[in-house]
Amino acid sequence: MNKLKRISKVFESAEEIPIDDSTRIILMSDVHRGDGGWADDFSKNQNLYFAALKHYYNENYIYIEIGDGDELWKNKRFSDIIGVHNNAFELLSKYYNEGRLYFIFGNHDMLKRNDKYVKKNLYQYFDEREKKYIPLFENIKLHEGLVLKHRETNQKILLIHGHQVSFMDYELWRFSRFLVRYFWRPLELFGVNDPTSTAKNYDKKDAVEKKLTEWVAQEKHMLIAGHTHKPMFPEVGNPPYFNDGSSVHPRSITGIEIADGDITLVKWTVKTKDDGTLYIAREVLAGPRKLKDYLSSTTSP
């Protein structure tokens, strides 16, 4: 199937989430929660992530994860990931129980598109300390894409991971997983980067961005993706393709906020006070911009 048609197919079949100017959403992707070992890229930023997650929970945000939330290429057992990062999962479970959580799967957690896998691994988990099963995301539905639809303007925003435009990460994801798990992962120990990774290969990043931007220009809809780990926030008048970055940047995590009718690209990082005390801070990287400012680049249904 043509790569742009594949995106359109996701757009046409995606569940719509109605929003208005009072809606608050935080979009994050490429968290790559791992098992806590040396190959767990998320571990170094887990405190940043939890602090951001707690902030958005307290501020009544909806949390939408746009793929690759969990690293299921390097790790075989989902339970190992939950066991190490149980504090984050417990907080995400609170979001879910309040109707404030949505998961989109990406290439590194493509296993979540299987309903049986989701039921077995995400509905509940076995707590080793308590020696019993704990509810996690009971009856959760995973998505390949979601559409945010503004109640007043009818503006539609497609949320997808972005791997749909990559042959190796979509059609051949099982082969790519094999290479990562048994070939590139051991070599990372010696400082060798995986050249097949979109996040670490600039040519692949550019190819993905070009295709996603092409779809936006052709279909006249806003699109927010992840996958490349490269934050994107276009100027008004340019094709409205956005990217929320990742949670595995060196010493920082990024995300996109939609709140009060605005869209903003933010970064969470560790700062130092004059007395040497460390603290976690939120920084604005781009925006805020009014969502309706991008209406001239899009069309209503």
PDB file of C-alpha atoms in Angstrom:
ATOM      1  CA  MET A   1       0.000   0.000   0.000  1.00  0.00           C
ATOM      2  CA  ASN A   2       1.150   3.543  -0.770  1.00  0.00           C
ATOM      3  CA  LYS A   3       2.652   5.102   2.377  1.00  0.00           C
ATOM      4  CA  LEU A   4       0.447   8.197   2.216  1.00  0.00           C
ATOM      5  CA  LYS A   5      -2.655   6.060   1.669  1.00  0.00           C
ATOM      6  CA  ARG A   6      -1.670   4.072   4.749  1.00  0.00           C
ATOM      7  CA  ILE A   7      -1.768   7.256   6.836  1.00  0.00           C
ATOM      8  CA  SER A   8      -5.120   8.196   5.296  1.00  0.00           C
ATOM      9  CA  LYS A   9      -6.496   4.772   6.181  1.00  0.00           C
ATOM     10  CA  VAL A  10      -5.507   5.304   9.817  1.00  0.00           C
ATOM     11  CA  PHE A  11      -7.045   8.794   9.724  1.00  0.00           C
ATOM     12  CA  GLU A  12     -10.347   7.534   8.330  1.00  0.00           C
ATOM     13  CA  SER A  13     -10.691   4.680  10.848  1.00  0.00           C
ATOM     14  CA  ALA A  14      -9.335   6.434  13.957  1.00  0.00           C
ATOM     15  CA  GLU A  15     -11.451   7.087  17.025  1.00  0.00           C
ATOM     16  CA  GLU A  16     -12.279  10.779  17.374  1.00  0.00           C
ATOM     17  CA  ILE A  17     -11.755  12.570  20.679  1.00  0.00           C
ATOM     18  CA  PRO A  18     -13.844  15.756  20.928  1.00  0.00           C
ATOM     19  CA  ILE A  19     -11.944  18.750  22.293  1.00  0.00           C
ATOM     20  CA  ASP A  20     -12.558  22.434  22.902  1.00  0.00           C
ATOM     21  CA  ASP A  21     -10.567  25.355  24.231  1.00  0.00           C
ATOM     22  CA  SER A  22     -10.964  24.098  27.807  1.00  0.00           C
ATOM     23  CA  THR A  23      -9.395  20.695  27.021  1.00  0.00           C
ATOM     24  CA  ARG A  24      -5.908  20.014  28.359  1.00  0.00           C
ATOM     25  CA  ILE A  25      -3.763  17.339  26.692  1.00  0.00           C
ATOM     26  CA  ILE A  26      -0.103  16.352  26.989  1.00  0.00           C
ATOM     27  CA  LEU A  27       1.282  14.389  24.045  1.00  0.00           C
ATOM     28  CA  MET A  28       4.416  12.335  24.563  1.00  0.00           C
ATOM     29  CA  SER A  29       6.020   9.477  22.649  1.00  0.00           C
ATOM     30  CA  ASP A  30       9.158   7.365  22.417  1.00  0.00           C
ATOM     31  CA  VAL A  31       9.392   6.898  26.159  1.00  0.00           C
ATOM     32  CA  HIS A  32      11.004   3.482  25.552  1.00  0.00           C
ATOM     33  CA  ARG A  33      10.460   2.256  29.096  1.00  0.00           C
ATOM     34  CA  GLY A  34      12.866  -0.656  29.558  1.00  0.00           C
ATOM     35  CA  ASP A  35      13.882  -3.246  32.145  1.00  0.00           C
ATOM     36  CA  GLY A  36      16.320  -1.037  34.062  1.00  0.00           C
ATOM     37  CA  GLY A  37      19.404  -2.654  32.525  1.00  0.00           C
ATOM     38  CA  TRP A  38      22.270  -0.979  30.697  1.00  0.00           C
ATOM     39  CA  ALA A  39      20.218  -0.881  27.471  1.00  0.00           C
ATOM     40  CA  ASP A  40      17.290   0.944  29.128  1.00  0.00           C
ATOM     41  CA  ASP A  41      17.546   4.398  27.519  1.00  0.00           C
ATOM     42  CA  PHE A  42      14.621   5.631  29.589  1.00  0.00           C
ATOM     43  CA  SER A  43      16.229   5.015  33.010  1.00  0.00           C
ATOM     44  CA  LYS A  44      18.364   8.147  32.988  1.00  0.00           C
ATOM     45  CA  ASN A  45      15.272  10.336  32.482  1.00  0.00           C
ATOM     46  CA  GLN A  46      12.767   8.413  34.604  1.00  0.00           C
ATOM     47  CA  ASN A  47      12.690  11.072  37.342  1.00  0.00           C
ATOM     48  CA  LEU A  48      12.063  13.814  34.781  1.00  0.00           C
ATOM     49  CA  TYR A  49       9.271  11.766  33.254  1.00  0.00           C
ATOM     50  CA  PHE A  50       7.606  11.014  36.589  1.00  0.00           C
ATOM     51  CA  ALA A  51       7.789  14.665  37.668  1.00  0.00           C
ATOM     52  CA  ALA A  52       6.217  15.791  34.385  1.00  0.00           C
ATOM     53  CA  LEU A  53       3.567  13.066  34.617  1.00  0.00           C
ATOM     54  CA  LYS A  54       2.708  14.135  38.181  1.00  0.00           C
ATOM     55  CA  HIS A  55       2.449  17.788  37.134  1.00  0.00           C
ATOM     56  CA  TYR A  56       0.068  17.015  34.290  1.00  0.00           C
ATOM     57  CA  TYR A  57      -1.992  14.726  36.500  1.00  0.00           C
ATOM     58  CA  ASN A  58      -2.428  17.452  39.105  1.00  0.00           C
ATOM     59  CA  GLU A  59      -3.277  19.999  36.387  1.00  0.00           C
ATOM     60  CA  ASN A  60      -6.044  17.736  35.007  1.00  0.00           C
ATOM     61  CA  TYR A  61      -4.400  16.961  31.641  1.00  0.00           C
ATOM     62  CA  ILE A  62      -5.265  14.021  29.414  1.00  0.00           C
ATOM     63  CA  TYR A  63      -2.154  11.932  28.706  1.00  0.00           C
ATOM     64  CA  ILE A  64      -1.836  10.584  25.154  1.00  0.00           C
ATOM     65  CA  GLU A  65       1.194   8.431  24.370  1.00  0.00           C
ATOM     66  CA  ILE A  66       1.936   8.443  20.641  1.00  0.00           C
ATOM     67  CA  GLY A  67       3.781   5.146  20.330  1.00  0.00           C
ATOM     68  CA  ASP A  68       6.936   3.425  21.558  1.00  0.00           C
ATOM     69  CA  GLY A  69       5.937   3.890  25.163  1.00  0.00           C
ATOM     70  CA  ASP A  70       7.574   0.594  26.043  1.00  0.00           C
ATOM     71  CA  GLU A  71      10.762  -0.938  24.617  1.00  0.00           C
ATOM     72  CA  LEU A  72       9.543  -4.318  23.384  1.00  0.00           C
ATOM     73  CA  TRP A  73      12.273  -4.848  20.793  1.00  0.00           C
ATOM     74  CA  LYS A  74      15.125  -5.075  23.282  1.00  0.00           C
ATOM     75  CA  ASN A  75      12.983  -6.680  25.995  1.00  0.00           C
ATOM     76  CA  LYS A  76      10.960  -9.878  25.726  1.00  0.00           C
ATOM     77  CA  ARG A  77       8.917  -9.641  28.913  1.00  0.00           C
ATOM     78  CA  PHE A  78       6.546  -6.745  29.521  1.00  0.00           C
ATOM     79  CA  SER A  79       6.386  -7.714  33.206  1.00  0.00           C
ATOM     80  CA  ASP A  80      10.094  -6.842  33.595  1.00  0.00           C
ATOM     81  CA  ILE A  81       9.364  -3.298  32.415  1.00  0.00           C
ATOM     82  CA  ILE A  82       6.427  -2.848  34.783  1.00  0.00           C
ATOM     83  CA  GLY A  83       8.439  -4.213  37.691  1.00  0.00           C
ATOM     84  CA  VAL A  84      11.198  -1.635  37.271  1.00  0.00           C
ATOM     85  CA  HIS A  85       9.012   1.377  36.444  1.00  0.00           C
ATOM     86  CA  ASN A  86       5.989   0.484  38.568  1.00  0.00           C
ATOM     87  CA  ASN A  87       5.686   4.017  39.999  1.00  0.00           C
ATOM     88  CA  ALA A  88       5.120   5.433  36.493  1.00  0.00           C
ATOM     89  CA  PHE A  89       2.648   2.670  35.631  1.00  0.00           C
ATOM     90  CA  GLU A  90       0.717   3.223  38.856  1.00  0.00           C
ATOM     91  CA  LEU A  91       0.353   6.917  37.996  1.00  0.00           C
ATOM     92  CA  LEU A  92      -0.646   6.107  34.415  1.00  0.00           C
ATOM     93  CA  SER A  93      -3.245   3.748  35.857  1.00  0.00           C
ATOM     94  CA  LYS A  94      -4.710   6.660  37.819  1.00  0.00           C
ATOM     95  CA  TYR A  95      -4.996   8.640  34.570  1.00  0.00           C
ATOM     96  CA  TYR A  96      -6.752   5.677  32.970  1.00  0.00           C
ATOM     97  CA  ASN A  97      -9.223   5.182  35.814  1.00  0.00           C
ATOM     98  CA  GLU A  98     -10.236   8.832  35.434  1.00  0.00           C
ATOM     99  CA  GLY A  99     -10.703   8.536  31.656  1.00  0.00           C
ATOM    100  CA  ARG A 100      -7.610  10.614  30.974  1.00  0.00           C
ATOM    101  CA  LEU A 101      -5.310   8.167  29.178  1.00  0.00           C
ATOM    102  CA  TYR A 102      -4.907   6.924  25.605  1.00  0.00           C
ATOM    103  CA  PHE A 103      -2.153   4.727  24.145  1.00  0.00           C
ATOM    104  CA  ILE A 104      -1.099   4.616  20.492  1.00  0.00           C
ATOM    105  CA  PHE A 105       1.313   1.835  19.535  1.00  0.00           C
ATOM    106  CA  GLY A 106       4.491   2.380  17.534  1.00  0.00           C
ATOM    107  CA  ASN A 107       7.026   0.083  15.902  1.00  0.00           C
ATOM    108  CA  HIS A 108       8.884  -0.749  19.140  1.00  0.00           C
ATOM    109  CA  ASP A 109       5.647  -1.728  20.875  1.00  0.00           C
ATOM    110  CA  MET A 110       3.795  -3.078  17.831  1.00  0.00           C
ATOM    111  CA  LEU A 111       2.898  -6.140  19.925  1.00  0.00           C
ATOM    112  CA  LYS A 112       0.239  -3.973  21.551  1.00  0.00           C
ATOM    113  CA  ARG A 113      -1.863  -4.030  18.402  1.00  0.00           C
ATOM    114  CA  ASN A 114      -2.718  -7.633  19.371  1.00  0.00           C
ATOM    115  CA  ASP A 115      -5.768  -7.683  21.646  1.00  0.00           C
ATOM    116  CA  LYS A 116      -4.685 -10.938  23.314  1.00  0.00           C
ATOM    117  CA  TYR A 117      -1.262  -9.476  24.138  1.00  0.00           C
ATOM    118  CA  VAL A 118      -2.888  -6.367  25.590  1.00  0.00           C
ATOM    119  CA  LYS A 119      -5.302  -8.394  27.710  1.00  0.00           C
ATOM    120  CA  LYS A 120      -2.507 -10.606  29.043  1.00  0.00           C
ATOM    121  CA  ASN A 121       0.017  -7.857  29.792  1.00  0.00           C
ATOM    122  CA  LEU A 122      -1.770  -4.526  30.292  1.00  0.00           C
ATOM    123  CA  TYR A 123      -5.053  -5.340  32.023  1.00  0.00           C
ATOM    124  CA  GLN A 124      -3.233  -6.281  35.231  1.00  0.00           C
ATOM    125  CA  TYR A 125       0.215  -7.155  36.555  1.00  0.00           C
ATOM    126  CA  PHE A 126       1.569  -9.490  39.214  1.00  0.00           C
ATOM    127  CA  ASP A 127       3.059  -7.614  42.157  1.00  0.00           C
ATOM    128  CA  GLU A 128       5.993  -9.660  43.456  1.00  0.00           C
ATOM    129  CA  ARG A 129       5.947  -7.970  46.853  1.00  0.00           C
ATOM    130  CA  GLU A 130       2.213  -8.339  47.405  1.00  0.00           C
ATOM    131  CA  LYS A 131       2.131 -11.739  45.655  1.00  0.00           C
ATOM    132  CA  LYS A 132      -1.098 -10.886  43.877  1.00  0.00           C
ATOM    133  CA  TYR A 133      -2.428  -9.410  40.644  1.00  0.00           C
ATOM    134  CA  ILE A 134      -2.968  -5.642  40.620  1.00  0.00           C
ATOM    135  CA  PRO A 135      -5.382  -3.966  38.151  1.00  0.00           C
ATOM    136  CA  LEU A 136      -3.526  -1.753  35.676  1.00  0.00           C
ATOM    137  CA  PHE A 137      -5.448  -0.784  32.522  1.00  0.00           C
ATOM    138  CA  GLU A 138      -8.460  -3.077  32.628  1.00  0.00           C
ATOM    139  CA  ASN A 139     -10.259  -3.369  29.263  1.00  0.00           C
ATOM    140  CA  ILE A 140      -7.998  -0.758  27.661  1.00  0.00           C
ATOM    141  CA  LYS A 141      -8.141  -0.323  23.894  1.00  0.00           C
ATOM    142  CA  LEU A 142      -4.913   0.404  22.010  1.00  0.00           C
ATOM    143  CA  HIS A 143      -4.909   2.556  18.874  1.00  0.00           C
ATOM    144  CA  GLU A 144      -2.874   2.922  15.693  1.00  0.00           C
ATOM    145  CA  GLY A 145      -4.069   6.496  15.485  1.00  0.00           C
ATOM    146  CA  LEU A 146      -6.433   8.982  17.094  1.00  0.00           C
ATOM    147  CA  VAL A 147      -8.095  12.153  15.830  1.00  0.00           C
ATOM    148  CA  LEU A 148      -8.659  15.225  17.989  1.00  0.00           C
ATOM    149  CA  LYS A 149     -11.713  17.098  16.683  1.00  0.00           C
ATOM    150  CA  HIS A 150     -12.495  20.606  17.869  1.00  0.00           C
ATOM    151  CA  ARG A 151     -16.173  20.963  18.734  1.00  0.00           C
ATOM    152  CA  GLU A 152     -16.467  24.558  17.468  1.00  0.00           C
ATOM    153  CA  THR A 153     -14.093  24.796  14.501  1.00  0.00           C
ATOM    154  CA  ASN A 154     -14.309  21.117  13.358  1.00  0.00           C
ATOM    155  CA  GLN A 155     -10.512  21.251  13.055  1.00  0.00           C
ATOM    156  CA  LYS A 156      -9.075  17.726  12.998  1.00  0.00           C
ATOM    157  CA  ILE A 157      -5.630  16.736  14.296  1.00  0.00           C
ATOM    158  CA  LEU A 158      -4.305  13.269  13.452  1.00  0.00           C
ATOM    159  CA  LEU A 159      -2.116  11.574  16.059  1.00  0.00           C
ATOM    160  CA  ILE A 160       0.064   8.687  14.824  1.00  0.00           C
ATOM    161  CA  HIS A 161       3.470   7.332  15.741  1.00  0.00           C
ATOM    162  CA  GLY A 162       4.870   7.899  12.235  1.00  0.00           C
ATOM    163  CA  HIS A 163       6.449   4.506  11.511  1.00  0.00           C
ATOM    164  CA  GLN A 164       3.732   3.927   8.909  1.00  0.00           C
ATOM    165  CA  VAL A 165       5.931   5.629   6.294  1.00  0.00           C
ATOM    166  CA  SER A 166       8.984   3.432   7.003  1.00  0.00           C
ATOM    167  CA  PHE A 167       9.183   0.071   5.213  1.00  0.00           C
ATOM    168  CA  MET A 168      11.599  -1.485   7.735  1.00  0.00           C
ATOM    169  CA  ASP A 169       9.678  -0.234  10.771  1.00  0.00           C
ATOM    170  CA  TYR A 170       6.213  -1.160   9.501  1.00  0.00           C
ATOM    171  CA  GLU A 171       6.186  -4.068   7.054  1.00  0.00           C
ATOM    172  CA  LEU A 172       9.413  -5.628   8.335  1.00  0.00           C
ATOM    173  CA  TRP A 173       9.148  -4.683  12.000  1.00  0.00           C
ATOM    174  CA  ARG A 174       9.697  -8.269  13.172  1.00  0.00           C
ATOM    175  CA  PHE A 175      12.956  -8.477  11.207  1.00  0.00           C
ATOM    176  CA  SER A 176      14.024  -5.075  12.557  1.00  0.00           C
ATOM    177  CA  ARG A 177      13.216  -6.253  16.082  1.00  0.00           C
ATOM    178  CA  PHE A 178      15.373  -9.351  15.546  1.00  0.00           C
ATOM    179  CA  LEU A 179      18.333  -7.212  14.435  1.00  0.00           C
ATOM    180  CA  VAL A 180      17.984  -4.848  17.391  1.00  0.00           C
ATOM    181  CA  ARG A 181      17.522  -7.577  20.001  1.00  0.00           C
ATOM    182  CA  TYR A 182      20.258  -9.960  18.890  1.00  0.00           C
ATOM    183  CA  PHE A 183      22.720  -7.844  16.899  1.00  0.00           C
ATOM    184  CA  TRP A 184      22.668  -4.101  17.570  1.00  0.00           C
ATOM    185  CA  ARG A 185      21.770  -4.247  21.267  1.00  0.00           C
ATOM    186  CA  PRO A 186      24.980  -6.138  22.225  1.00  0.00           C
ATOM    187  CA  LEU A 187      27.040  -3.762  20.074  1.00  0.00           C
ATOM    188  CA  GLU A 188      25.613  -0.724  21.893  1.00  0.00           C
ATOM    189  CA  LEU A 189      27.666  -1.865  24.884  1.00  0.00           C
ATOM    190  CA  PHE A 190      30.751  -0.939  22.842  1.00  0.00           C
ATOM    191  CA  GLY A 191      29.342   2.398  21.691  1.00  0.00           C
ATOM    192  CA  VAL A 192      28.165   1.275  18.247  1.00  0.00           C
ATOM    193  CA  ASN A 193      24.939   3.014  17.199  1.00  0.00           C
ATOM    194  CA  ASP A 194      22.273   1.142  15.247  1.00  0.00           C
ATOM    195  CA  PRO A 195      22.329   2.655  11.715  1.00  0.00           C
ATOM    196  CA  THR A 196      18.861   1.234  10.960  1.00  0.00           C
ATOM    197  CA  SER A 197      17.282   3.285  13.762  1.00  0.00           C
ATOM    198  CA  THR A 198      15.231   6.248  12.568  1.00  0.00           C
ATOM    199  CA  ALA A 199      16.107   8.090  15.784  1.00  0.00           C
ATOM    200  CA  LYS A 200      19.867   7.751  15.133  1.00  0.00           C
ATOM    201  CA  ASN A 201      19.978   7.991  11.327  1.00  0.00           C
ATOM    202  CA  TYR A 202      19.527  11.503   9.910  1.00  0.00           C
ATOM    203  CA  ASP A 203      18.700  10.282   6.423  1.00  0.00           C
ATOM    204  CA  LYS A 204      15.876   8.133   7.807  1.00  0.00           C
ATOM    205  CA  LYS A 205      14.627  11.041   9.938  1.00  0.00           C
ATOM    206  CA  ASP A 206      14.512  13.285   6.870  1.00  0.00           C
ATOM    207  CA  ALA A 207      12.697  10.641   4.800  1.00  0.00           C
ATOM    208  CA  VAL A 208      10.034  10.166   7.492  1.00  0.00           C
ATOM    209  CA  GLU A 209       9.562  13.913   7.991  1.00  0.00           C
ATOM    210  CA  LYS A 210       9.257  14.446   4.236  1.00  0.00           C
ATOM    211  CA  LYS A 211       6.514  11.832   3.892  1.00  0.00           C
ATOM    212  CA  LEU A 212       4.550  13.030   6.928  1.00  0.00           C
ATOM    213  CA  THR A 213       4.762  16.642   5.738  1.00  0.00           C
ATOM    214  CA  GLU A 214       3.674  15.532   2.267  1.00  0.00           C
ATOM    215  CA  TRP A 215       0.546  13.916   3.730  1.00  0.00           C
ATOM    216  CA  VAL A 216      -0.274  17.087   5.685  1.00  0.00           C
ATOM    217  CA  ALA A 217       0.131  19.271   2.590  1.00  0.00           C
ATOM    218  CA  GLN A 218      -1.971  16.893   0.500  1.00  0.00           C
ATOM    219  CA  GLU A 219      -4.801  16.156   2.946  1.00  0.00           C
ATOM    220  CA  LYS A 220      -4.939  19.573   4.648  1.00  0.00           C
ATOM    221  CA  HIS A 221      -5.048  18.256   8.210  1.00  0.00           C
ATOM    222  CA  MET A 222      -2.782  18.857  11.184  1.00  0.00           C
ATOM    223  CA  LEU A 223      -0.639  15.879  12.175  1.00  0.00           C
ATOM    224  CA  ILE A 224       1.321  15.214  15.368  1.00  0.00           C
ATOM    225  CA  ALA A 225       3.757  12.276  15.377  1.00  0.00           C
ATOM    226  CA  GLY A 226       6.758  10.838  17.177  1.00  0.00           C
ATOM    227  CA  HIS A 227       9.156   8.145  15.884  1.00  0.00           C
ATOM    228  CA  THR A 228      12.023  10.421  14.756  1.00  0.00           C
ATOM    229  CA  HIS A 229      12.772  11.710  18.302  1.00  0.00           C
ATOM    230  CA  LYS A 230      13.177  15.146  16.647  1.00  0.00           C
ATOM    231  CA  PRO A 231      10.827  17.859  17.980  1.00  0.00           C
ATOM    232  CA  MET A 232       9.029  19.829  15.255  1.00  0.00           C
ATOM    233  CA  PHE A 233       6.891  22.952  15.627  1.00  0.00           C
ATOM    234  CA  PRO A 234       6.083  24.669  12.309  1.00  0.00           C
ATOM    235  CA  GLU A 235       5.479  28.341  11.764  1.00  0.00           C
ATOM    236  CA  VAL A 236       1.932  29.353  10.896  1.00  0.00           C
ATOM    237  CA  GLY A 237       1.553  29.162   7.113  1.00  0.00           C
ATOM    238  CA  ASN A 238       3.794  26.107   6.756  1.00  0.00           C
ATOM    239  CA  PRO A 239       2.353  22.567   6.583  1.00  0.00           C
ATOM    240  CA  PRO A 240       1.238  21.849  10.179  1.00  0.00           C
ATOM    241  CA  TYR A 241       3.323  18.735  10.865  1.00  0.00           C
ATOM    242  CA  PHE A 242       4.345  18.595  14.529  1.00  0.00           C
ATOM    243  CA  ASN A 243       6.572  16.143  16.394  1.00  0.00           C
ATOM    244  CA  ASP A 244       6.677  15.795  20.179  1.00  0.00           C
ATOM    245  CA  GLY A 245      10.289  14.512  20.304  1.00  0.00           C
ATOM    246  CA  SER A 246      11.003  11.824  22.901  1.00  0.00           C
ATOM    247  CA  SER A 247      11.705  11.012  26.543  1.00  0.00           C
ATOM    248  CA  VAL A 248      15.195   9.666  25.824  1.00  0.00           C
ATOM    249  CA  HIS A 249      16.971  12.888  24.864  1.00  0.00           C
ATOM    250  CA  PRO A 250      20.227  13.404  26.767  1.00  0.00           C
ATOM    251  CA  ARG A 251      19.214  14.970  30.106  1.00  0.00           C
ATOM    252  CA  SER A 252      15.731  16.061  28.979  1.00  0.00           C
ATOM    253  CA  ILE A 253      12.313  14.963  27.791  1.00  0.00           C
ATOM    254  CA  THR A 254       9.999  16.804  25.410  1.00  0.00           C
ATOM    255  CA  GLY A 255       6.277  16.865  24.733  1.00  0.00           C
ATOM    256  CA  ILE A 256       3.491  18.870  23.138  1.00  0.00           C
ATOM    257  CA  GLU A 257       0.803  20.515  25.240  1.00  0.00           C
ATOM    258  CA  ILE A 258      -2.634  21.415  23.928  1.00  0.00           C
ATOM    259  CA  ALA A 259      -4.355  23.645  26.466  1.00  0.00           C
ATOM    260  CA  ASP A 260      -6.644  26.683  26.496  1.00  0.00           C
ATOM    261  CA  GLY A 261      -6.860  26.574  22.693  1.00  0.00           C
ATOM    262  CA  ASP A 262      -3.062  26.781  22.372  1.00  0.00           C
ATOM    263  CA  ILE A 263      -0.391  24.337  21.244  1.00  0.00           C
ATOM    264  CA  THR A 264       3.071  24.458  22.840  1.00  0.00           C
ATOM    265  CA  LEU A 265       6.294  22.454  22.571  1.00  0.00           C
ATOM    266  CA  VAL A 266       7.885  21.981  25.996  1.00  0.00           C
ATOM    267  CA  LYS A 267      10.981  20.453  27.559  1.00  0.00           C
ATOM    268  CA  TRP A 268      11.509  19.081  31.062  1.00  0.00           C
ATOM    269  CA  THR A 269      15.062  19.148  32.389  1.00  0.00           C
ATOM    270  CA  VAL A 270      17.152  19.388  35.569  1.00  0.00           C
ATOM    271  CA  LYS A 271      18.189  22.892  36.650  1.00  0.00           C
ATOM    272  CA  THR A 272      20.518  24.120  39.388  1.00  0.00           C
ATOM    273  CA  LYS A 273      19.727  26.875  41.903  1.00  0.00           C
ATOM    274  CA  ASP A 274      22.388  29.321  43.079  1.00  0.00           C
ATOM    275  CA  ASP A 275      22.874  27.250  46.247  1.00  0.00           C
ATOM    276  CA  GLY A 276      23.541  24.107  44.201  1.00  0.00           C
ATOM    277  CA  THR A 277      20.124  22.535  44.774  1.00  0.00           C
ATOM    278  CA  LEU A 278      18.838  20.558  41.805  1.00  0.00           C
ATOM    279  CA  TYR A 279      15.253  20.871  40.643  1.00  0.00           C
ATOM    280  CA  ILE A 280      13.142  19.772  37.676  1.00  0.00           C
ATOM    281  CA  ALA A 281      11.820  22.552  35.475  1.00  0.00           C
ATOM    282  CA  ARG A 282       9.490  22.951  32.495  1.00  0.00           C
ATOM    283  CA  GLU A 283      10.714  25.106  29.614  1.00  0.00           C
ATOM    284  CA  VAL A 284       8.823  26.344  26.567  1.00  0.00           C
ATOM    285  CA  LEU A 285      10.706  25.511  23.364  1.00  0.00           C
ATOM    286  CA  ALA A 286       8.137  26.853  20.875  1.00  0.00           C
ATOM    287  CA  GLY A 287       4.744  28.508  21.059  1.00  0.00           C
ATOM    288  CA  PRO A 288       2.246  28.857  22.463  1.00  0.00           C
ATOM    289  CA  ARG A 289       0.268  29.267  19.245  1.00  0.00           C
ATOM    290  CA  LYS A 290      -3.491  29.249  18.835  1.00  0.00           C
ATOM    291  CA  LEU A 291      -4.717  26.038  17.219  1.00  0.00           C
ATOM    292  CA  LYS A 292      -7.067  28.085  15.084  1.00  0.00           C
ATOM    293  CA  ASP A 293      -4.066  29.953  13.614  1.00  0.00           C
ATOM    294  CA  TYR A 294      -3.331  26.756  11.678  1.00  0.00           C
ATOM    295  CA  LEU A 295      -6.860  26.574  10.245  1.00  0.00           C
ATOM    296  CA  SER A 296      -5.772  28.499   7.145  1.00  0.00           C
ATOM    297  CA  SER A 297      -3.479  25.563   6.335  1.00  0.00           C
ATOM    298  CA  THR A 298      -6.235  22.992   6.873  1.00  0.00           C
ATOM    299  CA  THR A 299      -9.815  22.392   5.845  1.00  0.00           C
ATOM    300  CA  SER A 300     -12.921  21.381   7.750  1.00  0.00           C
ATOM    301  CA  PRO A 301     -14.556  18.045   6.901  1.00  0.00           C
TER     302      PRO A 301
END
